[in-house]
Amino acid sequence: MSSIAPKKIAIIGAGPSGLIAAEHLATIGHAVEVFERMPTPGRKFLMAGRGGLNLTHSEPLPGFLGRYREAGDWLGPVIVQHDPAALRSWADTLGQATFIGSSGRVFPEAMKASPLLRAWRARLEDLDVALHLRHDWTGWNEAGALTFDTPDGPGTIEADATLLALGGASWPRLGSDGGWADRLAEKGVETVPFSASNCGVEMAWSPITQDRFAGAPLKSIALSLGEERVAGEAMIARYGLEGGAVYALSGPIREHLAAGEAVTLSLDLKPHRDQADLARWLGRARKGQSLTNTLRKAGLTPQAVSVLRDAVPDLPRDPDALAALIKAVPLAVTGQRGLDRAISSAGGIARTALDEGFMLTALPGVFAAGEMLDWDAPTGGYLLQASFATGLAAARGIEAWLADD
Ligand SMILES: Cc1cc2nc3c(=O)[nH]c(=O)nc-3n(C[C@H](O)[C@H](O)[C@H](O)COP(=O)(O)OP(=O)(O)OC[C@H]3O[C@@H](n4cnc5c(N)ncnc54)[C@H](O)[C@@H]3O)c2cc1C
């Protein structure tokens, strides 16, 4: 039995941040209505599920929080309050046990999002959360009511508190297109322009690499840009390179390109092999063999050899020079992919536009959470973790604000 005076709360956006806030607020007894422009909820969440649904990561919190770079300062306490262990326990309560993969990433055993989302929707229904689909939020009318385009024409809703959980600006066809940014800026909310994050990079492959190896993985590699080095894997695309190791360098690549600087990534095709040892081995193995054969025997896949030849068409015969090249293949980046196919976006509502309870200071009673806030992180479960944690933090902010009202 709830001891609070129930209030009506409008949550706009049925992604993970909006739905977790809905769950919390309905659990403590408020009347919650969720509005979503798409015909079904959680489309980006389901898309994340195609890659196994990397919910969070198991690395210790200090390292974990470092993944958010500058935003780690303010996201840190929020994530500590709803940490990876809490997220895993929550998934458990929905019948979705999780496991830690070999890379430390955390996945549900089902390796997809649909069973979790189904169980979550059932729980929200039990909590009497009303879900209004095909309701496209368009702003506020002069009386301050929320306005929507609905299948039945324009409509308005009044609420005691509103949570905007509209997502970032990547993969717009899944529903979150960042169209809200101008609307909020007009209301005096400080926003930071969007840019693509966790996205592929463009490079000029030869027709052979493009035609024969697009879609082929480069496993167990390391990519570096300046001092930053990321071990992991990448995937050859017709346009260039994509995958976890590339995504992790999105931020620094974006900064260099924006400053008009040339970007050359350094690809280590044998990160676990010492260069001197590799040179000795190449010196012994080369005798009487074609260079391609030697490279294959050194453990380079056909796609790795193709990438190597694209980067340096006239490969050195000298074992020391060849080993050095295998450990640091120079890959010139010609551009970064756009928001359309980026995993996430940087930019959005500035932290300074929010108070401690995630309320927009320019719009009392209106809160914001999830990827629409200006933070960014690499793939690895950090995006969903912060979306869930900020959704809950905003729900607690609403709870406290309504209690003071
Ligand atoms: C291909 C892909 C794979 C990913 N994989 C992972 C992963 O494995 N791990 C991970 O941590 N993260 C992953 N992410 C990122 C993760 O899915 C997002 O960070 C997360 O979904 C953001 O949650 P959110 O609730 O803030 O926003 P969203 O999930 O984007 O939800 C926002 C909702 O608001 C709705 N909306 C927007 N505008 C309006 C409006 N005007 N009116 C009504 N509704 C509106 C949208 O339709 C959408 O449903 C992936 C993303 C992509 C694109």
CSV table of C-alpha atoms and ligand atoms in Angstrom, one decimal:
chain,number,residue,atom,x,y,z
A,1,MET,CA,0.0,0.0,0.0
A,2,SER,CA,1.6,3.3,-1.1
A,3,SER,CA,1.7,6.2,1.3
A,4,ILE,CA,2.3,8.9,-1.4
A,5,ALA,CA,-0.3,11.1,-3.0
A,6,PRO,CA,-0.4,9.7,-6.5
A,7,LYS,CA,0.4,12.2,-9.3
A,8,LYS,CA,0.2,11.9,-13.0
A,9,ILE,CA,3.5,11.5,-14.7
A,10,ALA,CA,4.1,11.7,-18.5
A,11,ILE,CA,7.1,9.8,-19.8
A,12,ILE,CA,8.0,10.5,-23.4
A,13,GLY,CA,10.1,7.8,-25.1
A,14,ALA,CA,9.7,4.1,-24.5
A,15,GLY,CA,13.4,3.2,-24.6
A,16,PRO,CA,15.3,1.7,-21.6
A,17,SER,CA,15.7,5.1,-19.8
A,18,GLY,CA,12.0,5.9,-20.1
A,19,LEU,CA,10.7,2.4,-19.2
A,20,ILE,CA,13.0,2.0,-16.2
A,21,ALA,CA,11.7,5.4,-14.9
A,22,ALA,CA,8.1,4.3,-15.5
A,23,GLU,CA,8.7,1.1,-13.6
A,24,HIS,CA,10.1,2.9,-10.6
A,25,LEU,CA,7.5,5.6,-10.5
A,26,ALA,CA,4.6,3.2,-10.9
A,27,THR,CA,6.0,0.9,-8.3
A,28,ILE,CA,5.9,3.7,-5.7
A,29,GLY,CA,2.3,4.4,-6.6
A,30,HIS,CA,2.2,7.2,-9.2
A,31,ALA,CA,0.0,7.1,-12.3
A,32,VAL,CA,2.4,6.8,-15.2
A,33,GLU,CA,1.7,7.2,-18.9
A,34,VAL,CA,4.3,6.5,-21.5
A,35,PHE,CA,4.1,8.1,-24.9
A,36,GLU,CA,6.1,6.6,-27.8
A,37,ARG,CA,6.1,7.8,-31.5
A,38,MET,CA,6.8,4.4,-33.0
A,39,PRO,CA,4.3,1.6,-33.3
A,40,THR,CA,6.2,-0.5,-30.8
A,41,PRO,CA,8.4,0.3,-27.8
A,42,GLY,CA,12.2,-0.2,-27.4
A,43,ARG,CA,13.2,-0.4,-31.0
A,44,LYS,CA,16.8,0.6,-30.4
A,45,PHE,CA,17.0,-1.7,-27.5
A,46,LEU,CA,15.8,-4.6,-29.7
A,47,MET,CA,18.4,-3.6,-32.3
A,48,ALA,CA,21.1,-3.7,-29.6
A,49,GLY,CA,19.8,-7.2,-28.9
A,50,ARG,CA,20.8,-8.3,-32.4
A,51,GLY,CA,24.4,-8.1,-31.2
A,52,GLY,CA,23.6,-10.2,-28.1
A,53,LEU,CA,22.4,-7.3,-26.0
A,54,ASN,CA,25.5,-6.2,-24.2
A,55,LEU,CA,23.7,-4.9,-21.1
A,56,THR,CA,26.7,-3.8,-19.1
A,57,HIS,CA,30.4,-4.6,-18.3
A,58,SER,CA,32.0,-6.5,-15.5
A,59,GLU,CA,35.2,-4.3,-15.1
A,60,PRO,CA,35.7,-2.7,-11.7
A,61,LEU,CA,33.9,0.6,-11.2
A,62,PRO,CA,36.9,3.0,-11.3
A,63,GLY,CA,37.8,1.7,-14.8
A,64,PHE,CA,34.2,1.5,-15.7
A,65,LEU,CA,33.5,5.1,-14.9
A,66,GLY,CA,36.6,6.2,-16.8
A,67,ARG,CA,34.9,5.1,-20.0
A,68,TYR,CA,32.6,8.1,-19.8
A,69,ARG,CA,35.7,10.4,-20.0
A,70,GLU,CA,34.8,14.0,-18.8
A,71,ALA,CA,31.1,13.0,-18.2
A,72,GLY,CA,32.4,10.4,-15.7
A,73,ASP,CA,32.6,13.2,-13.1
A,74,TRP,CA,28.9,13.6,-12.9
A,75,LEU,CA,27.7,10.2,-14.2
A,76,GLY,CA,29.9,8.4,-11.6
A,77,PRO,CA,27.7,8.9,-8.6
A,78,VAL,CA,24.6,8.1,-10.7
A,79,ILE,CA,26.1,4.8,-11.9
A,80,VAL,CA,27.3,3.9,-8.4
A,81,GLN,CA,23.7,4.2,-7.3
A,82,HIS,CA,22.5,1.9,-10.0
A,83,ASP,CA,25.6,-0.1,-10.8
A,84,PRO,CA,26.2,-3.1,-13.1
A,85,ALA,CA,25.4,-5.6,-10.3
A,86,ALA,CA,22.0,-3.9,-9.7
A,87,LEU,CA,21.3,-4.0,-13.5
A,88,ARG,CA,22.1,-7.7,-13.6
A,89,SER,CA,19.9,-8.4,-10.6
A,90,TRP,CA,17.1,-6.4,-12.2
A,91,ALA,CA,17.4,-8.5,-15.4
A,92,ASP,CA,17.3,-11.6,-13.2
A,93,THR,CA,14.0,-10.5,-11.8
A,94,LEU,CA,12.6,-10.5,-15.3
A,95,GLY,CA,13.8,-14.1,-15.8
A,96,GLN,CA,16.8,-13.0,-17.8
A,97,ALA,CA,19.9,-14.4,-16.1
A,98,THR,CA,23.1,-12.8,-17.4
A,99,PHE,CA,26.7,-14.1,-17.8
A,100,ILE,CA,30.1,-12.5,-18.3
A,101,GLY,CA,31.6,-13.1,-21.7
A,102,SER,CA,35.3,-13.7,-22.3
A,103,SER,CA,35.8,-9.9,-22.9
A,104,GLY,CA,34.2,-9.0,-19.6
A,105,ARG,CA,31.0,-7.9,-21.3
A,106,VAL,CA,27.7,-8.9,-19.7
A,107,PHE,CA,24.9,-10.4,-21.8
A,108,PRO,CA,21.6,-12.1,-21.0
A,109,GLU,CA,21.8,-15.8,-21.5
A,110,ALA,CA,19.2,-15.5,-24.2
A,111,MET,CA,21.6,-13.3,-26.1
A,112,LYS,CA,18.8,-11.1,-27.3
A,113,ALA,CA,16.5,-8.3,-26.1
A,114,SER,CA,13.1,-9.6,-27.0
A,115,PRO,CA,12.4,-12.0,-24.0
A,116,LEU,CA,13.6,-9.3,-21.6
A,117,LEU,CA,11.4,-6.6,-23.2
A,118,ARG,CA,8.4,-8.9,-23.3
A,119,ALA,CA,8.7,-9.7,-19.6
A,120,TRP,CA,9.3,-6.0,-18.8
A,121,ARG,CA,6.2,-4.9,-20.7
A,122,ALA,CA,4.1,-7.5,-18.8
A,123,ARG,CA,5.5,-6.1,-15.5
A,124,LEU,CA,4.7,-2.5,-16.6
A,125,GLU,CA,1.2,-3.6,-17.5
A,126,ASP,CA,0.7,-5.2,-14.1
A,127,LEU,CA,1.8,-1.9,-12.6
A,128,ASP,CA,-0.9,-0.1,-14.7
A,129,VAL,CA,1.5,1.9,-16.7
A,130,ALA,CA,-0.4,3.1,-19.8
A,131,LEU,CA,1.6,2.8,-23.0
A,132,HIS,CA,0.4,5.1,-25.8
A,133,LEU,CA,2.1,4.1,-29.1
A,134,ARG,CA,2.2,6.3,-32.3
A,135,HIS,CA,2.1,9.4,-30.1
A,136,ASP,CA,4.7,11.8,-31.5
A,137,TRP,CA,5.5,14.5,-29.0
A,138,THR,CA,5.5,18.0,-30.7
A,139,GLY,CA,6.1,20.3,-27.7
A,140,TRP,CA,3.8,22.3,-25.4
A,141,ASN,CA,0.8,24.5,-26.1
A,142,GLU,CA,0.3,28.0,-24.7
A,143,ALA,CA,-1.3,26.6,-21.5
A,144,GLY,CA,1.8,24.4,-20.9
A,145,ALA,CA,0.1,21.1,-21.8
A,146,LEU,CA,2.2,18.5,-23.8
A,147,THR,CA,1.1,18.3,-27.4
A,148,PHE,CA,1.2,15.2,-29.6
A,149,ASP,CA,0.4,14.0,-33.1
A,150,THR,CA,-1.6,10.8,-32.8
A,151,PRO,CA,-3.3,8.5,-35.2
A,152,ASP,CA,-6.5,10.3,-34.2
A,153,GLY,CA,-5.1,13.8,-34.9
A,154,PRO,CA,-3.4,16.3,-32.6
A,155,GLY,CA,-3.9,15.8,-28.8
A,156,THR,CA,-2.8,17.4,-25.5
A,157,ILE,CA,-1.9,15.9,-22.1
A,158,GLU,CA,-1.5,17.6,-18.8
A,159,ALA,CA,0.8,16.0,-16.3
A,160,ASP,CA,2.2,16.9,-12.8
A,161,ALA,CA,5.7,16.0,-14.0
A,162,THR,CA,7.2,15.0,-17.4
A,163,LEU,CA,10.2,12.9,-18.2
A,164,LEU,CA,11.8,13.4,-21.6
A,165,ALA,CA,13.6,10.1,-22.5
A,166,LEU,CA,13.8,10.7,-26.3
A,167,GLY,CA,17.2,9.1,-26.9
A,168,GLY,CA,20.1,10.5,-29.0
A,169,ALA,CA,20.3,11.1,-32.7
A,170,SER,CA,21.9,7.9,-34.1
A,171,TRP,CA,20.0,5.3,-36.2
A,172,PRO,CA,17.0,7.8,-36.6
A,173,ARG,CA,14.8,5.2,-38.3
A,174,LEU,CA,14.5,3.5,-34.9
A,175,GLY,CA,12.7,6.5,-33.5
A,176,SER,CA,15.2,8.7,-31.8
A,177,ASP,CA,16.2,11.4,-34.3
A,178,GLY,CA,17.3,14.3,-32.0
A,179,GLY,CA,14.5,16.4,-33.5
A,180,TRP,CA,13.8,17.6,-29.9
A,181,ALA,CA,17.0,19.6,-29.7
A,182,ASP,CA,15.8,22.7,-31.4
A,183,ARG,CA,12.5,22.5,-29.5
A,184,LEU,CA,14.3,22.5,-26.2
A,185,ALA,CA,16.9,25.1,-27.3
A,186,GLU,CA,14.0,27.5,-28.0
A,187,LYS,CA,12.9,27.1,-24.4
A,188,GLY,CA,16.3,28.1,-23.2
A,189,VAL,CA,17.7,24.6,-22.6
A,190,GLU,CA,21.4,24.5,-23.3
A,191,THR,CA,22.3,21.8,-25.8
A,192,VAL,CA,25.5,20.6,-27.4
A,193,PRO,CA,25.4,19.8,-31.2
A,194,PHE,CA,25.2,16.0,-32.0
A,195,SER,CA,27.9,14.1,-33.6
A,196,ALA,CA,28.2,10.4,-34.5
A,197,SER,CA,29.9,8.2,-32.0
A,198,ASN,CA,30.8,4.5,-32.0
A,199,CYS,CA,30.8,4.7,-35.7
A,200,GLY,CA,32.9,3.3,-38.5
A,201,VAL,CA,35.8,5.1,-40.2
A,202,GLU,CA,36.3,5.6,-43.9
A,203,MET,CA,39.5,4.5,-45.7
A,204,ALA,CA,40.4,3.9,-49.3
A,205,TRP,CA,40.7,0.1,-49.7
A,206,SER,CA,41.8,-1.5,-52.9
A,207,PRO,CA,39.0,-3.2,-55.0
A,208,ILE,CA,40.4,-6.6,-53.8
A,209,THR,CA,39.9,-5.8,-50.1
A,210,GLN,CA,36.5,-4.2,-50.9
A,211,ASP,CA,35.1,-7.0,-53.0
A,212,ARG,CA,36.6,-10.0,-51.3
A,213,PHE,CA,36.9,-9.0,-47.7
A,214,ALA,CA,34.0,-6.6,-46.9
A,215,GLY,CA,32.3,-8.2,-43.8
A,216,ALA,CA,35.5,-10.2,-42.8
A,217,PRO,CA,36.7,-9.7,-39.2
A,218,LEU,CA,40.1,-8.7,-38.1
A,219,LYS,CA,40.2,-10.7,-34.8
A,220,SER,CA,42.6,-10.2,-31.9
A,221,ILE,CA,44.1,-7.0,-33.1
A,222,ALA,CA,44.9,-3.7,-31.5
A,223,LEU,CA,44.3,-0.2,-32.9
A,224,SER,CA,46.1,2.9,-31.7
A,225,LEU,CA,45.8,6.6,-32.2
A,226,GLY,CA,48.5,8.5,-30.5
A,227,GLU,CA,48.7,7.3,-26.9
A,228,GLU,CA,45.3,5.5,-27.0
A,229,ARG,CA,45.5,1.8,-27.7
A,230,VAL,CA,42.5,-0.5,-27.9
A,231,ALA,CA,42.7,-4.2,-28.1
A,232,GLY,CA,39.7,-6.1,-29.6
A,233,GLU,CA,38.4,-6.7,-33.0
A,234,ALA,CA,37.3,-4.8,-36.1
A,235,MET,CA,35.4,-5.6,-39.3
A,236,ILE,CA,36.3,-4.7,-42.8
A,237,ALA,CA,33.5,-2.7,-44.5
A,238,ARG,CA,33.5,-1.6,-48.2
A,239,TYR,CA,33.8,2.0,-46.9
A,240,GLY,CA,36.5,1.3,-44.3
A,241,LEU,CA,36.5,-0.3,-40.9
A,242,GLU,CA,33.9,-0.8,-38.2
A,243,GLY,CA,33.6,-2.8,-34.9
A,244,GLY,CA,34.5,-2.4,-31.3
A,245,ALA,CA,38.1,-1.4,-31.5
A,246,VAL,CA,37.3,1.3,-34.0
A,247,TYR,CA,34.3,2.5,-32.1
A,248,ALA,CA,36.3,2.9,-28.9
A,249,LEU,CA,38.5,5.4,-30.7
A,250,SER,CA,35.5,7.4,-32.1
A,251,GLY,CA,36.0,10.3,-29.7
A,252,PRO,CA,39.6,11.0,-30.4
A,253,ILE,CA,39.2,10.4,-34.1
A,254,ARG,CA,36.3,12.9,-34.2
A,255,GLU,CA,38.3,15.5,-32.3
A,256,HIS,CA,41.3,15.3,-34.7
A,257,LEU,CA,39.1,15.4,-37.8
A,258,ALA,CA,37.2,18.4,-36.4
A,259,ALA,CA,40.5,20.2,-35.9
A,260,GLY,CA,41.4,19.5,-39.5
A,261,GLU,CA,44.2,17.1,-38.6
A,262,ALA,CA,45.1,14.1,-40.6
A,263,VAL,CA,44.3,10.8,-38.8
A,264,THR,CA,46.3,7.7,-39.3
A,265,LEU,CA,45.4,4.7,-37.1
A,266,SER,CA,48.1,2.2,-36.3
A,267,LEU,CA,46.9,-1.4,-36.6
A,268,ASP,CA,48.8,-4.2,-34.7
A,269,LEU,CA,47.9,-7.4,-36.4
A,270,LYS,CA,49.8,-9.5,-33.9
A,271,PRO,CA,49.4,-7.8,-30.5
A,272,HIS,CA,50.3,-10.8,-28.5
A,273,ARG,CA,53.6,-11.4,-30.3
A,274,ASP,CA,56.8,-9.6,-29.5
A,275,GLN,CA,58.2,-7.7,-32.5
A,276,ALA,CA,61.8,-9.0,-32.2
A,277,ASP,CA,60.6,-12.6,-31.8
A,278,LEU,CA,58.3,-12.1,-34.9
A,279,ALA,CA,61.3,-10.7,-36.9
A,280,ARG,CA,63.4,-13.7,-36.0
A,281,TRP,CA,60.7,-16.1,-37.0
A,282,LEU,CA,60.1,-14.2,-40.3
A,283,GLY,CA,63.9,-14.4,-41.0
A,284,ARG,CA,63.9,-18.1,-40.6
A,285,ALA,CA,60.6,-18.8,-42.3
A,286,ARG,CA,61.1,-16.7,-45.4
A,287,LYS,CA,63.7,-19.0,-47.1
A,288,GLY,CA,62.2,-20.5,-50.3
A,289,GLN,CA,58.7,-19.3,-49.6
A,290,SER,CA,56.5,-16.6,-51.2
A,291,LEU,CA,55.9,-13.6,-49.0
A,292,THR,CA,52.2,-14.3,-48.9
A,293,ASN,CA,52.8,-17.9,-47.7
A,294,THR,CA,55.1,-16.6,-45.0
A,295,LEU,CA,52.6,-14.1,-43.8
A,296,ARG,CA,49.9,-16.8,-43.7
A,297,LYS,CA,52.2,-19.1,-41.7
A,298,ALA,CA,52.8,-16.2,-39.3
A,299,GLY,CA,49.1,-16.5,-38.6
A,300,LEU,CA,47.8,-13.6,-40.7
A,301,THR,CA,44.4,-14.2,-42.3
A,302,PRO,CA,43.9,-13.5,-46.0
A,303,GLN,CA,42.0,-10.3,-45.1
A,304,ALA,CA,44.8,-9.2,-42.8
A,305,VAL,CA,47.3,-9.7,-45.6
A,306,SER,CA,45.1,-7.7,-48.0
A,307,VAL,CA,44.9,-4.8,-45.5
A,308,LEU,CA,48.6,-4.9,-45.1
A,309,ARG,CA,49.2,-4.8,-48.8
A,310,ASP,CA,46.7,-1.9,-49.2
A,311,ALA,CA,48.6,0.1,-46.6
A,312,VAL,CA,52.0,-0.6,-48.0
A,313,PRO,CA,51.8,-2.0,-51.5
A,314,ASP,CA,55.5,-2.7,-51.7
A,315,LEU,CA,56.0,-4.8,-48.6
A,316,PRO,CA,59.5,-4.9,-47.2
A,317,ARG,CA,61.5,-8.1,-47.5
A,318,ASP,CA,63.7,-7.4,-44.5
A,319,PRO,CA,62.3,-9.4,-41.5
A,320,ASP,CA,62.8,-6.5,-39.0
A,321,ALA,CA,61.0,-4.0,-41.2
A,322,LEU,CA,58.2,-6.5,-42.0
A,323,ALA,CA,57.7,-7.4,-38.3
A,324,ALA,CA,57.6,-3.6,-37.5
A,325,LEU,CA,55.0,-3.1,-40.2
A,326,ILE,CA,52.8,-6.1,-39.0
A,327,LYS,CA,52.9,-4.5,-35.5
A,328,ALA,CA,52.0,-1.0,-36.8
A,329,VAL,CA,50.1,-1.0,-40.1
A,330,PRO,CA,49.4,2.7,-40.9
A,331,LEU,CA,45.8,3.1,-41.9
A,332,ALA,CA,44.9,6.6,-43.2
A,333,VAL,CA,41.4,7.7,-42.2
A,334,THR,CA,39.6,9.7,-44.8
A,335,GLY,CA,36.4,10.4,-42.8
A,336,GLN,CA,34.0,9.2,-40.1
A,337,ARG,CA,30.6,7.6,-40.7
A,338,GLY,CA,27.5,9.7,-40.0
A,339,LEU,CA,24.7,9.6,-37.5
A,340,ASP,CA,22.6,7.3,-39.7
A,341,ARG,CA,24.4,4.2,-38.7
A,342,ALA,CA,26.3,5.2,-35.7
A,343,ILE,CA,25.7,3.1,-32.5
A,344,SER,CA,25.3,6.3,-30.4
A,345,SER,CA,25.6,10.1,-30.6
A,346,ALA,CA,27.7,12.5,-28.6
A,347,GLY,CA,26.1,15.8,-27.7
A,348,GLY,CA,22.5,16.5,-26.5
A,349,ILE,CA,21.3,18.3,-23.3
A,350,ALA,CA,24.2,19.9,-21.5
A,351,ARG,CA,24.8,18.7,-17.9
A,352,THR,CA,24.6,22.4,-16.8
A,353,ALA,CA,21.0,22.5,-18.1
A,354,LEU,CA,19.9,20.0,-15.3
A,355,ASP,CA,19.7,20.3,-11.6
A,356,GLU,CA,20.8,17.5,-9.2
A,357,GLY,CA,17.5,15.7,-9.7
A,358,PHE,CA,17.8,15.7,-13.6
A,359,MET,CA,15.2,18.5,-13.9
A,360,LEU,CA,15.7,21.0,-16.7
A,361,THR,CA,16.3,24.3,-14.8
A,362,ALA,CA,14.7,26.2,-17.7
A,363,LEU,CA,11.5,24.1,-17.5
A,364,PRO,CA,10.5,23.3,-13.9
A,365,GLY,CA,8.7,20.0,-13.7
A,366,VAL,CA,10.3,18.6,-16.9
A,367,PHE,CA,13.1,16.1,-16.4
A,368,ALA,CA,15.4,14.4,-18.9
A,369,ALA,CA,17.4,11.1,-19.0
A,370,GLY,CA,19.2,8.6,-21.2
A,371,GLU,CA,21.1,9.1,-24.3
A,372,MET,CA,19.5,12.5,-24.9
A,373,LEU,CA,21.9,13.9,-22.3
A,374,ASP,CA,25.4,15.0,-23.3
A,375,TRP,CA,27.6,12.0,-22.3
A,376,ASP,CA,29.2,9.4,-24.5
A,377,ALA,CA,31.0,6.1,-24.0
A,378,PRO,CA,32.4,3.2,-26.1
A,379,THR,CA,30.4,0.1,-26.8
A,380,GLY,CA,30.8,-2.6,-24.2
A,381,GLY,CA,27.6,-2.2,-22.3
A,382,TYR,CA,28.4,1.4,-21.0
A,383,LEU,CA,25.7,3.0,-23.1
A,384,LEU,CA,22.8,0.9,-21.8
A,385,GLN,CA,24.2,1.1,-18.2
A,386,ALA,CA,24.2,4.9,-18.3
A,387,SER,CA,20.7,5.0,-20.0
A,388,PHE,CA,19.3,2.8,-17.2
A,389,ALA,CA,21.1,4.6,-14.4
A,390,THR,CA,20.1,8.1,-15.6
A,391,GLY,CA,16.5,6.9,-16.1
A,392,LEU,CA,16.4,5.8,-12.5
A,393,ALA,CA,18.1,8.9,-11.3
A,394,ALA,CA,15.5,11.1,-13.1
A,395,ALA,CA,12.7,9.0,-11.7
A,396,ARG,CA,14.1,9.6,-8.1
A,397,GLY,CA,14.4,13.3,-9.0
A,398,ILE,CA,10.7,13.3,-10.0
A,399,GLU,CA,9.8,11.4,-6.8
A,400,ALA,CA,11.6,14.0,-4.7
A,401,TRP,CA,10.2,17.0,-6.6
A,402,LEU,CA,6.6,15.8,-6.3
A,403,ALA,CA,7.0,15.1,-2.6
A,404,ASP,CA,8.2,18.7,-2.1
A,405,ASP,CA,5.3,20.1,-4.2
B,1,LIG,C1,22.8,-1.0,-33.6
B,1,LIG,C2,22.9,-0.6,-32.2
B,1,LIG,C3,23.4,-1.5,-31.3
B,1,LIG,C4,23.6,-1.1,-29.9
B,1,LIG,N1,24.1,-2.1,-29.0
B,1,LIG,C5,24.3,-1.7,-27.8
B,1,LIG,C6,24.8,-2.7,-26.8
B,1,LIG,O1,25.0,-3.8,-27.1
B,1,LIG,N2,25.1,-2.2,-25.5
B,1,LIG,C7,24.8,-0.9,-25.2
B,1,LIG,O2,25.1,-0.6,-24.0
B,1,LIG,N3,24.2,-0.1,-26.0
B,1,LIG,C8,24.0,-0.4,-27.3
B,1,LIG,N4,23.4,0.5,-28.2
B,1,LIG,C9,23.0,1.8,-27.6
B,1,LIG,C10,21.7,1.7,-26.8
B,1,LIG,O3,20.7,1.0,-27.5
B,1,LIG,C11,21.2,3.2,-26.5
B,1,LIG,O4,22.2,3.9,-25.9
B,1,LIG,C12,20.0,3.2,-25.6
B,1,LIG,O5,18.9,2.5,-26.3
B,1,LIG,C13,19.5,4.6,-25.3
B,1,LIG,O6,18.4,4.5,-24.5
B,1,LIG,P1,17.4,5.7,-24.3
B,1,LIG,O7,16.2,5.2,-23.6
B,1,LIG,O8,18.1,6.9,-23.9
B,1,LIG,O9,16.9,6.1,-25.9
B,1,LIG,P2,16.3,5.2,-27.0
B,1,LIG,O10,16.5,3.7,-26.8
B,1,LIG,O11,16.7,5.8,-28.3
B,1,LIG,O12,14.7,5.5,-26.8
B,1,LIG,C14,14.2,6.7,-27.0
B,1,LIG,C15,12.7,6.6,-27.5
B,1,LIG,O13,12.1,7.9,-27.6
B,1,LIG,C16,11.2,7.8,-28.8
B,1,LIG,N5,11.0,9.2,-29.2
B,1,LIG,C17,11.9,10.0,-29.8
B,1,LIG,N6,11.3,11.2,-30.1
B,1,LIG,C18,10.0,11.1,-29.8
B,1,LIG,C19,8.9,12.0,-29.8
B,1,LIG,N7,9.0,13.2,-30.3
B,1,LIG,N8,7.7,11.5,-29.4
B,1,LIG,C20,7.6,10.3,-28.9
B,1,LIG,N9,8.6,9.4,-28.8
B,1,LIG,C21,9.8,9.8,-29.2
B,1,LIG,C22,12.0,7.0,-29.8
B,1,LIG,O14,11.1,6.4,-30.8
B,1,LIG,C23,12.6,5.9,-28.9
B,1,LIG,O15,11.8,4.7,-28.7
B,1,LIG,C24,23.2,0.1,-29.5
B,1,LIG,C25,22.6,1.0,-30.4
B,1,LIG,C26,22.5,0.7,-31.7
B,1,LIG,C27,21.9,1.7,-32.7
